[in-house]
PDB file of C-alpha atoms in Angstrom:
ATOM      1  CA  MET A 283       0.000   0.000   0.000  1.00 84.00           C
ATOM      2  CA  LYS A 284       1.298   3.419  -0.965  1.00 88.00           C
ATOM      3  CA  THR A 285       0.017   6.627   0.635  1.00 88.00           C
ATOM      4  CA  ILE A 286       0.275  10.090  -0.899  1.00 89.00           C
ATOM      5  CA  LEU A 287      -0.406  13.066   1.350  1.00 86.00           C
ATOM      6  CA  CYS A 288      -1.173  16.359  -0.363  1.00 87.00           C
ATOM      7  CA  LYS A 289      -1.073  19.808   1.201  1.00 85.00           C
ATOM      8  CA  ASN A 290      -4.060  21.469  -0.398  1.00 87.00           C
ATOM      9  CA  GLU A 291      -7.160  20.901  -2.499  1.00 82.00           C
ATOM     10  CA  SER A 292      -5.418  21.561  -5.809  1.00 85.00           C
ATOM     11  CA  ASP A 293      -2.601  19.115  -5.041  1.00 93.00           C
ATOM     12  CA  TRP A 294      -5.080  16.492  -3.887  1.00 92.00           C
ATOM     13  CA  ILE A 295      -7.090  16.651  -7.095  1.00 93.00           C
ATOM     14  CA  ASP A 296      -3.981  16.790  -9.302  1.00 94.00           C
ATOM     15  CA  ALA A 297      -2.488  13.698  -7.667  1.00 95.00           C
ATOM     16  CA  ALA A 298      -5.707  11.697  -8.026  1.00 96.00           C
ATOM     17  CA  ALA A 299      -6.328  12.771 -11.633  1.00 96.00           C
ATOM     18  CA  THR A 300      -2.731  12.039 -12.629  1.00 96.00           C
ATOM     19  CA  PHE A 301      -2.985   8.563 -11.137  1.00 96.00           C
ATOM     20  CA  VAL A 302      -6.184   7.808 -13.067  1.00 97.00           C
ATOM     21  CA  ARG A 303      -4.767   9.200 -16.310  1.00 96.00           C
ATOM     22  CA  GLU A 304      -1.635   7.073 -16.000  1.00 96.00           C
ATOM     23  CA  LYS A 305      -3.626   3.900 -15.348  1.00 95.00           C
ATOM     24  CA  ILE A 306      -6.276   4.326 -18.043  1.00 94.00           C
ATOM     25  CA  THR A 307      -5.433   2.520 -21.258  1.00 93.00           C
ATOM     26  CA  ASP A 308      -7.527   1.792 -24.322  1.00 92.00           C
ATOM     27  CA  GLY A 309     -10.187  -0.762 -23.384  1.00 95.00           C
ATOM     28  CA  ALA A 310      -9.616  -0.472 -19.626  1.00 98.00           C
ATOM     29  CA  VAL A 311     -12.334  -1.489 -17.177  1.00 98.00           C
ATOM     30  CA  LEU A 312     -12.822   1.286 -14.615  1.00 98.00           C
ATOM     31  CA  ALA A 313     -14.960   1.163 -11.463  1.00 98.00           C
ATOM     32  CA  LEU A 314     -15.971   4.568 -10.117  1.00 98.00           C
ATOM     33  CA  ALA A 315     -17.548   5.308  -6.755  1.00 97.00           C
ATOM     34  CA  CYS A 316     -20.008   8.148  -6.246  1.00 93.00           C
ATOM     35  CA  GLY A 317     -20.076  10.647  -3.413  1.00 85.00           C
ATOM     36  CA  GLN A 318     -18.980  14.125  -2.458  1.00 84.00           C
ATOM     37  CA  THR A 319     -15.297  13.217  -2.611  1.00 90.00           C
ATOM     38  CA  MET A 320     -15.627  12.302  -6.270  1.00 94.00           C
ATOM     39  CA  GLY A 321     -17.014  15.595  -7.590  1.00 93.00           C
ATOM     40  CA  PRO A 322     -13.730  17.540  -7.839  1.00 93.00           C
ATOM     41  CA  LEU A 323     -12.014  14.528  -9.393  1.00 96.00           C
ATOM     42  CA  TRP A 324     -14.738  14.137 -12.002  1.00 97.00           C
ATOM     43  CA  ASP A 325     -14.394  17.808 -12.907  1.00 96.00           C
ATOM     44  CA  ARG A 326     -10.640  17.461 -13.352  1.00 96.00           C
ATOM     45  CA  LEU A 327     -10.939  14.286 -15.430  1.00 97.00           C
ATOM     46  CA  ALA A 328     -13.560  15.910 -17.662  1.00 97.00           C
ATOM     47  CA  GLY A 329     -11.193  18.852 -18.127  1.00 96.00           C
ATOM     48  CA  LEU A 330      -8.389  16.514 -19.161  1.00 97.00           C
ATOM     49  CA  CYS A 331     -10.717  15.013 -21.762  1.00 96.00           C
ATOM     50  CA  ARG A 332     -11.519  18.435 -23.179  1.00 95.00           C
ATOM     51  CA  GLU A 333      -7.790  19.190 -23.345  1.00 96.00           C
ATOM     52  CA  GLY A 334      -7.136  15.958 -25.250  1.00 95.00           C
ATOM     53  CA  LYS A 335      -4.969  14.561 -22.436  1.00 96.00           C
ATOM     54  CA  LEU A 336      -7.339  11.711 -21.528  1.00 97.00           C
ATOM     55  CA  SER A 337      -9.976   9.693 -23.320  1.00 97.00           C
ATOM     56  CA  PHE A 338     -12.761   7.500 -21.976  1.00 97.00           C
ATOM     57  CA  GLN A 339     -14.015   6.662 -25.457  1.00 96.00           C
ATOM     58  CA  ASN A 340     -13.032   2.996 -25.275  1.00 96.00           C
ATOM     59  CA  VAL A 341     -13.042   2.664 -21.478  1.00 98.00           C
ATOM     60  CA  ARG A 342     -15.727   0.507 -19.863  1.00 98.00           C
ATOM     61  CA  ILE A 343     -16.985   2.451 -16.816  1.00 98.00           C
ATOM     62  CA  LEU A 344     -18.833   0.680 -14.024  1.00 98.00           C
ATOM     63  CA  CYS A 345     -20.516   2.576 -11.199  1.00 98.00           C
ATOM     64  CA  VAL A 346     -19.651   0.962  -7.856  1.00 98.00           C
ATOM     65  CA  THR A 347     -23.010   1.630  -6.192  1.00 98.00           C
ATOM     66  CA  GLU A 348     -26.623   2.558  -6.659  1.00 98.00           C
ATOM     67  CA  LEU A 349     -29.054   3.749  -4.018  1.00 97.00           C
ATOM     68  CA  CYS A 350     -32.329   1.851  -3.806  1.00 97.00           C
ATOM     69  CA  GLY A 351     -35.703   3.514  -4.168  1.00 93.00           C
ATOM     70  CA  VAL A 352     -34.540   7.092  -4.704  1.00 94.00           C
ATOM     71  CA  PRO A 353     -35.696   9.644  -7.296  1.00 92.00           C
ATOM     72  CA  GLU A 354     -33.695   9.532 -10.522  1.00 93.00           C
ATOM     73  CA  GLU A 355     -32.115  12.931  -9.874  1.00 93.00           C
ATOM     74  CA  LYS A 356     -30.654  11.652  -6.581  1.00 93.00           C
ATOM     75  CA  SER A 357     -29.359   8.351  -7.930  1.00 95.00           C
ATOM     76  CA  CYS A 358     -25.726   7.400  -8.413  1.00 96.00           C
ATOM     77  CA  ARG A 359     -26.470   6.949 -12.122  1.00 97.00           C
ATOM     78  CA  PHE A 360     -27.620  10.553 -12.386  1.00 96.00           C
ATOM     79  CA  ALA A 361     -24.666  11.896 -10.367  1.00 95.00           C
ATOM     80  CA  LEU A 362     -22.060  10.058 -12.430  1.00 97.00           C
ATOM     81  CA  THR A 363     -23.768  10.812 -15.731  1.00 97.00           C
ATOM     82  CA  LYS A 364     -24.073  14.539 -15.078  1.00 96.00           C
ATOM     83  CA  GLY A 365     -20.789  14.838 -13.179  1.00 96.00           C
ATOM     84  CA  LEU A 366     -18.496  13.049 -15.626  1.00 97.00           C
ATOM     85  CA  LEU A 367     -19.985  10.974 -18.419  1.00 96.00           C
ATOM     86  CA  GLU A 368     -21.792  13.779 -20.238  1.00 96.00           C
ATOM     87  CA  LYS A 369     -18.791  16.083 -19.802  1.00 97.00           C
ATOM     88  CA  SER A 370     -16.309  13.616 -21.285  1.00 97.00           C
ATOM     89  CA  ASP A 371     -16.056  11.446 -24.382  1.00 96.00           C
ATOM     90  CA  ALA A 372     -17.381   8.348 -22.593  1.00 97.00           C
ATOM     91  CA  ARG A 373     -19.758   6.286 -24.718  1.00 96.00           C
ATOM     92  CA  PRO A 374     -23.132   5.498 -23.095  1.00 95.00           C
ATOM     93  CA  GLU A 375     -22.951   1.890 -24.302  1.00 96.00           C
ATOM     94  CA  ASN A 376     -19.723   1.445 -22.330  1.00 97.00           C
ATOM     95  CA  CYS A 377     -21.228   2.631 -19.011  1.00 97.00           C
ATOM     96  CA  TYR A 378     -22.808   0.197 -16.570  1.00 98.00           C
ATOM     97  CA  PHE A 379     -24.763   0.429 -13.312  1.00 98.00           C
ATOM     98  CA  PRO A 380     -25.663  -2.275 -10.775  1.00 98.00           C
ATOM     99  CA  ASN A 381     -29.226  -3.555 -10.639  1.00 96.00           C
ATOM    100  CA  PRO A 382     -30.605  -4.133  -7.111  1.00 95.00           C
ATOM    101  CA  ASP A 383     -32.973  -6.753  -8.522  1.00 96.00           C
ATOM    102  CA  ALA A 384     -30.094  -8.833  -9.942  1.00 97.00           C
ATOM    103  CA  PRO A 385     -26.841  -7.848  -8.176  1.00 97.00           C
ATOM    104  CA  GLU A 386     -25.124 -11.106  -9.073  1.00 96.00           C
ATOM    105  CA  ASP A 387     -25.296 -10.147 -12.762  1.00 97.00           C
ATOM    106  CA  TYR A 388     -22.784  -7.354 -12.093  1.00 98.00           C
ATOM    107  CA  ASP A 389     -20.029  -9.727 -11.054  1.00 98.00           C
ATOM    108  CA  ARG A 390     -20.694 -11.859 -14.116  1.00 98.00           C
ATOM    109  CA  LEU A 391     -20.401  -8.723 -16.240  1.00 98.00           C
ATOM    110  CA  ILE A 392     -17.088  -7.823 -14.592  1.00 98.00           C
ATOM    111  CA  GLU A 393     -15.780 -11.325 -15.210  1.00 97.00           C
ATOM    112  CA  ASN A 394     -16.878 -11.186 -18.855  1.00 98.00           C
ATOM    113  CA  LEU A 395     -15.090  -7.841 -19.261  1.00 98.00           C
ATOM    114  CA  GLY A 396     -11.862  -9.401 -18.001  1.00 97.00           C
ATOM    115  CA  GLY A 397     -11.970  -7.991 -14.467  1.00 98.00           C
ATOM    116  CA  LEU A 398     -11.530  -4.487 -13.075  1.00 98.00           C
ATOM    117  CA  ASP A 399      -8.332  -2.704 -14.089  1.00 98.00           C
ATOM    118  CA  LEU A 400      -8.837   0.207 -11.687  1.00 98.00           C
ATOM    119  CA  ALA A 401     -11.278   0.881  -8.864  1.00 98.00           C
ATOM    120  CA  VAL A 402     -11.533   4.484  -7.639  1.00 98.00           C
ATOM    121  CA  LEU A 403     -13.125   4.575  -4.184  1.00 98.00           C
ATOM    122  CA  GLY A 404     -14.077   7.076  -1.539  1.00 96.00           C
ATOM    123  CA  LEU A 405     -13.842   6.445   2.192  1.00 96.00           C
ATOM    124  CA  GLY A 406     -16.856   6.580   4.474  1.00 95.00           C
ATOM    125  CA  GLU A 407     -16.680   8.066   7.949  1.00 94.00           C
ATOM    126  CA  ASN A 408     -17.412   4.606   9.346  1.00 95.00           C
ATOM    127  CA  CYS A 409     -14.789   3.022   7.046  1.00 96.00           C
ATOM    128  CA  HIS A 410     -17.199   1.791   4.404  1.00 97.00           C
ATOM    129  CA  ILE A 411     -15.942   1.389   0.836  1.00 97.00           C
ATOM    130  CA  GLY A 412     -18.603   1.358  -1.822  1.00 97.00           C
ATOM    131  CA  TYR A 413     -21.539   0.805   0.490  1.00 97.00           C
ATOM    132  CA  ASN A 414     -19.900  -2.138   2.244  1.00 98.00           C
ATOM    133  CA  GLU A 415     -20.856  -1.201   5.779  1.00 97.00           C
ATOM    134  CA  PRO A 416     -19.183  -2.436   8.992  1.00 96.00           C
ATOM    135  CA  GLY A 417     -19.931  -6.143   9.316  1.00 95.00           C
ATOM    136  CA  THR A 418     -19.549  -6.890   5.605  1.00 96.00           C
ATOM    137  CA  LEU A 419     -17.479 -10.010   5.034  1.00 95.00           C
ATOM    138  CA  PHE A 420     -14.339  -9.953   2.911  1.00 96.00           C
ATOM    139  CA  ASP A 421     -15.709 -12.664   0.635  1.00 96.00           C
ATOM    140  CA  SER A 422     -18.652 -10.522  -0.486  1.00 97.00           C
ATOM    141  CA  HIS A 423     -19.652  -9.855  -4.064  1.00 98.00           C
ATOM    142  CA  THR A 424     -22.142  -7.340  -5.452  1.00 98.00           C
ATOM    143  CA  HIS A 425     -25.123  -7.299  -3.094  1.00 98.00           C
ATOM    144  CA  VAL A 426     -27.889  -5.173  -1.629  1.00 98.00           C
ATOM    145  CA  GLN A 427     -26.671  -3.584   1.610  1.00 98.00           C
ATOM    146  CA  LYS A 428     -28.751  -2.092   4.408  1.00 97.00           C
ATOM    147  CA  LEU A 429     -27.282   1.323   5.181  1.00 97.00           C
ATOM    148  CA  THR A 430     -26.272   2.344   8.671  1.00 95.00           C
ATOM    149  CA  GLU A 431     -27.831   5.421  10.197  1.00 94.00           C
ATOM    150  CA  ARG A 432     -24.460   7.183  10.049  1.00 93.00           C
ATOM    151  CA  THR A 433     -24.161   6.567   6.320  1.00 94.00           C
ATOM    152  CA  ARG A 434     -27.744   7.647   5.723  1.00 93.00           C
ATOM    153  CA  ARG A 435     -27.074  10.912   7.561  1.00 89.00           C
ATOM    154  CA  GLN A 436     -24.062  11.564   5.350  1.00 86.00           C
ATOM    155  CA  LEU A 437     -26.423  11.577   2.368  1.00 89.00           C
ATOM    156  CA  LEU A 438     -27.962  14.778   3.705  1.00 86.00           C
ATOM    157  CA  LYS A 439     -24.839  16.479   2.320  1.00 80.00           C
ATOM    158  CA  ARG A 440     -25.834  15.247  -1.156  1.00 80.00           C
ATOM    159  CA  GLY A 441     -29.209  16.969  -1.167  1.00 81.00           C
ATOM    160  CA  PHE A 442     -31.340  14.321   0.495  1.00 86.00           C
ATOM    161  CA  THR A 443     -33.901  15.305   3.115  1.00 86.00           C
ATOM    162  CA  GLU A 444     -34.970  13.501   6.265  1.00 84.00           C
ATOM    163  CA  GLY A 445     -37.981  12.200   4.386  1.00 84.00           C
ATOM    164  CA  ASP A 446     -36.246  10.595   1.409  1.00 87.00           C
ATOM    165  CA  LEU A 447     -33.123   9.006   2.872  1.00 92.00           C
ATOM    166  CA  PRO A 448     -32.735   5.528   1.333  1.00 95.00           C
ATOM    167  CA  GLU A 449     -32.688   2.435   3.516  1.00 96.00           C
ATOM    168  CA  SER A 450     -30.373   0.393   1.303  1.00 97.00           C
ATOM    169  CA  ALA A 451     -28.075   0.393  -1.699  1.00 98.00           C
ATOM    170  CA  VAL A 452     -26.629  -2.106  -4.135  1.00 98.00           C
ATOM    171  CA  THR A 453     -22.839  -2.161  -4.052  1.00 98.00           C
ATOM    172  CA  MET A 454     -19.888  -4.032  -5.443  1.00 98.00           C
ATOM    173  CA  GLY A 455     -18.696  -6.278  -2.619  1.00 98.00           C
ATOM    174  CA  VAL A 456     -15.358  -6.213  -0.850  1.00 97.00           C
ATOM    175  CA  LYS A 457     -14.162  -9.238  -2.824  1.00 97.00           C
ATOM    176  CA  THR A 458     -15.270  -7.579  -6.057  1.00 98.00           C
ATOM    177  CA  LEU A 459     -13.403  -4.349  -5.294  1.00 98.00           C
ATOM    178  CA  THR A 460     -10.201  -5.859  -3.920  1.00 97.00           C
ATOM    179  CA  GLY A 461      -9.971  -7.988  -7.058  1.00 97.00           C
ATOM    180  CA  ALA A 462      -9.178  -4.872  -9.108  1.00 98.00           C
ATOM    181  CA  ARG A 463      -5.668  -4.765 -10.550  1.00 97.00           C
ATOM    182  CA  ASP A 464      -5.204  -1.268  -9.106  1.00 97.00           C
ATOM    183  CA  ILE A 465      -7.138   0.528  -6.391  1.00 98.00           C
ATOM    184  CA  LEU A 466      -7.184   4.262  -5.693  1.00 98.00           C
ATOM    185  CA  LEU A 467      -8.685   5.321  -2.366  1.00 97.00           C
ATOM    186  CA  LEU A 468      -9.505   8.990  -1.861  1.00 97.00           C
ATOM    187  CA  ALA A 469      -9.775  10.587   1.582  1.00 95.00           C
ATOM    188  CA  ARG A 470     -10.694  14.227   1.971  1.00 93.00           C
ATOM    189  CA  GLY A 471     -11.572  16.323   5.014  1.00 93.00           C
ATOM    190  CA  ALA A 472     -11.080  16.154   8.768  1.00 95.00           C
ATOM    191  CA  ASP A 473     -14.185  13.986   9.199  1.00 93.00           C
ATOM    192  CA  LYS A 474     -12.313  11.160   7.423  1.00 95.00           C
ATOM    193  CA  ALA A 475      -9.181  11.327   9.617  1.00 96.00           C
ATOM    194  CA  GLY A 476     -10.222   8.564  12.004  1.00 97.00           C
ATOM    195  CA  ALA A 477     -11.407   6.342   9.174  1.00 97.00           C
ATOM    196  CA  LEU A 478      -8.143   6.783   7.275  1.00 96.00           C
ATOM    197  CA  TYR A 479      -6.115   5.877  10.372  1.00 96.00           C
ATOM    198  CA  GLN A 480      -8.161   2.700  10.823  1.00 96.00           C
ATOM    199  CA  THR A 481      -7.840   1.867   7.131  1.00 97.00           C
ATOM    200  CA  LEU A 482      -4.077   1.772   7.508  1.00 95.00           C
ATOM    201  CA  TYR A 483      -3.650   0.370  11.005  1.00 95.00           C
ATOM    202  CA  ALA A 484      -6.745  -1.526  12.139  1.00 95.00           C
ATOM    203  CA  LYS A 485      -6.923  -5.303  11.982  1.00 91.00           C
ATOM    204  CA  THR A 486      -8.453  -6.651   8.791  1.00 90.00           C
ATOM    205  CA  THR A 487     -11.883  -7.210  10.276  1.00 86.00           C
ATOM    206  CA  SER A 488     -15.352  -6.990   8.823  1.00 88.00           C
ATOM    207  CA  TYR A 489     -16.121  -4.168  11.252  1.00 93.00           C
ATOM    208  CA  VAL A 490     -13.539  -1.975   9.481  1.00 96.00           C
ATOM    209  CA  PRO A 491     -14.275  -2.755   5.803  1.00 97.00           C
ATOM    210  CA  SER A 492     -11.667  -0.339   4.436  1.00 97.00           C
ATOM    211  CA  ALA A 493      -8.940  -2.156   6.421  1.00 96.00           C
ATOM    212  CA  TYR A 494      -9.369  -5.003   3.932  1.00 96.00           C
ATOM    213  CA  LEU A 495      -7.470  -2.749   1.532  1.00 97.00           C
ATOM    214  CA  GLN A 496      -4.353  -3.732   3.483  1.00 95.00           C
ATOM    215  CA  ILE A 497      -4.555  -7.148   1.804  1.00 93.00           C
ATOM    216  CA  PRO A 498      -4.021  -6.310  -1.906  1.00 89.00           C
ATOM    217  CA  LEU A 499      -0.627  -4.840  -2.787  1.00 86.00           C
ATOM    218  CA  ASN A 500      -1.870  -2.496  -5.504  1.00 94.00           C
ATOM    219  CA  VAL A 501      -3.563   0.155  -3.350  1.00 97.00           C
ATOM    220  CA  THR A 502      -2.740   3.860  -3.502  1.00 97.00           C
ATOM    221  CA  ILE A 503      -4.268   6.373  -1.094  1.00 96.00           C
ATOM    222  CA  VAL A 504      -4.506  10.038  -1.982  1.00 96.00           C
ATOM    223  CA  SER A 505      -5.370  12.163   1.034  1.00 95.00           C
ATOM    224  CA  ASP A 506      -5.472  15.817   1.891  1.00 93.00           C
ATOM    225  CA  THR A 507      -3.697  16.909   5.065  1.00 93.00           C
ATOM    226  CA  ASN A 508      -6.973  17.201   6.989  1.00 93.00           C
ATOM    227  CA  ALA A 509      -7.849  13.557   6.403  1.00 94.00           C
ATOM    228  CA  GLY A 510      -4.242  12.543   7.115  1.00 92.00           C
ATOM    229  CA  ARG A 511      -3.784  14.458  10.327  1.00 92.00           C
ATOM    230  CA  GLU A 512      -3.918  11.350  12.559  1.00 93.00           C
ATOM    231  CA  LEU A 513      -1.266   9.440  10.615  1.00 89.00           C
TER     232      LEU A 513
END
């Protein structure tokens, strides 16, 4: 595991975007998480596409999660589509989203595509990756996950109200994500400091899902100094 600490917002975004650009090759299979952490990265990647420095034209893009039972405009599909896909040269036919009614189909799709080349993940305050909440087993594949109250409350920052917070989400499992050939974990903000410390130093237990990222060797963490202040 390799950790990169950046001093400010610009450095943080530059480091993450450079990593993605260097890993993306023609025909790559890319898993992208959704969430507040991802927005600045999506903007930078879209800018690189406009500048001709990056192309998603032949990249297969798979969304890591989807919230269950939410309005379209609050879905992960909508966020990723508006935040990156429509602003880049990504082809709609190369973009995929998990189906809560048939989550197992997603892992079959990934296998048929030759596996994930790169998974770009955010870090939850309670150490979830994707929506693999504390208690998720390492040997988990794409599944429907009941969300913890803490995770549901975090969604208030994404425009949800008390009345429309989802109860569950479909997510790539821990086994699915750690099977990627490269993994980029992004941590941003002081509220992620404790989670980042546990990611690096906690025992690999199901109650700290992100600590499972200690197992694969191909994990890079890009953090701002606020998230890294406990290291």
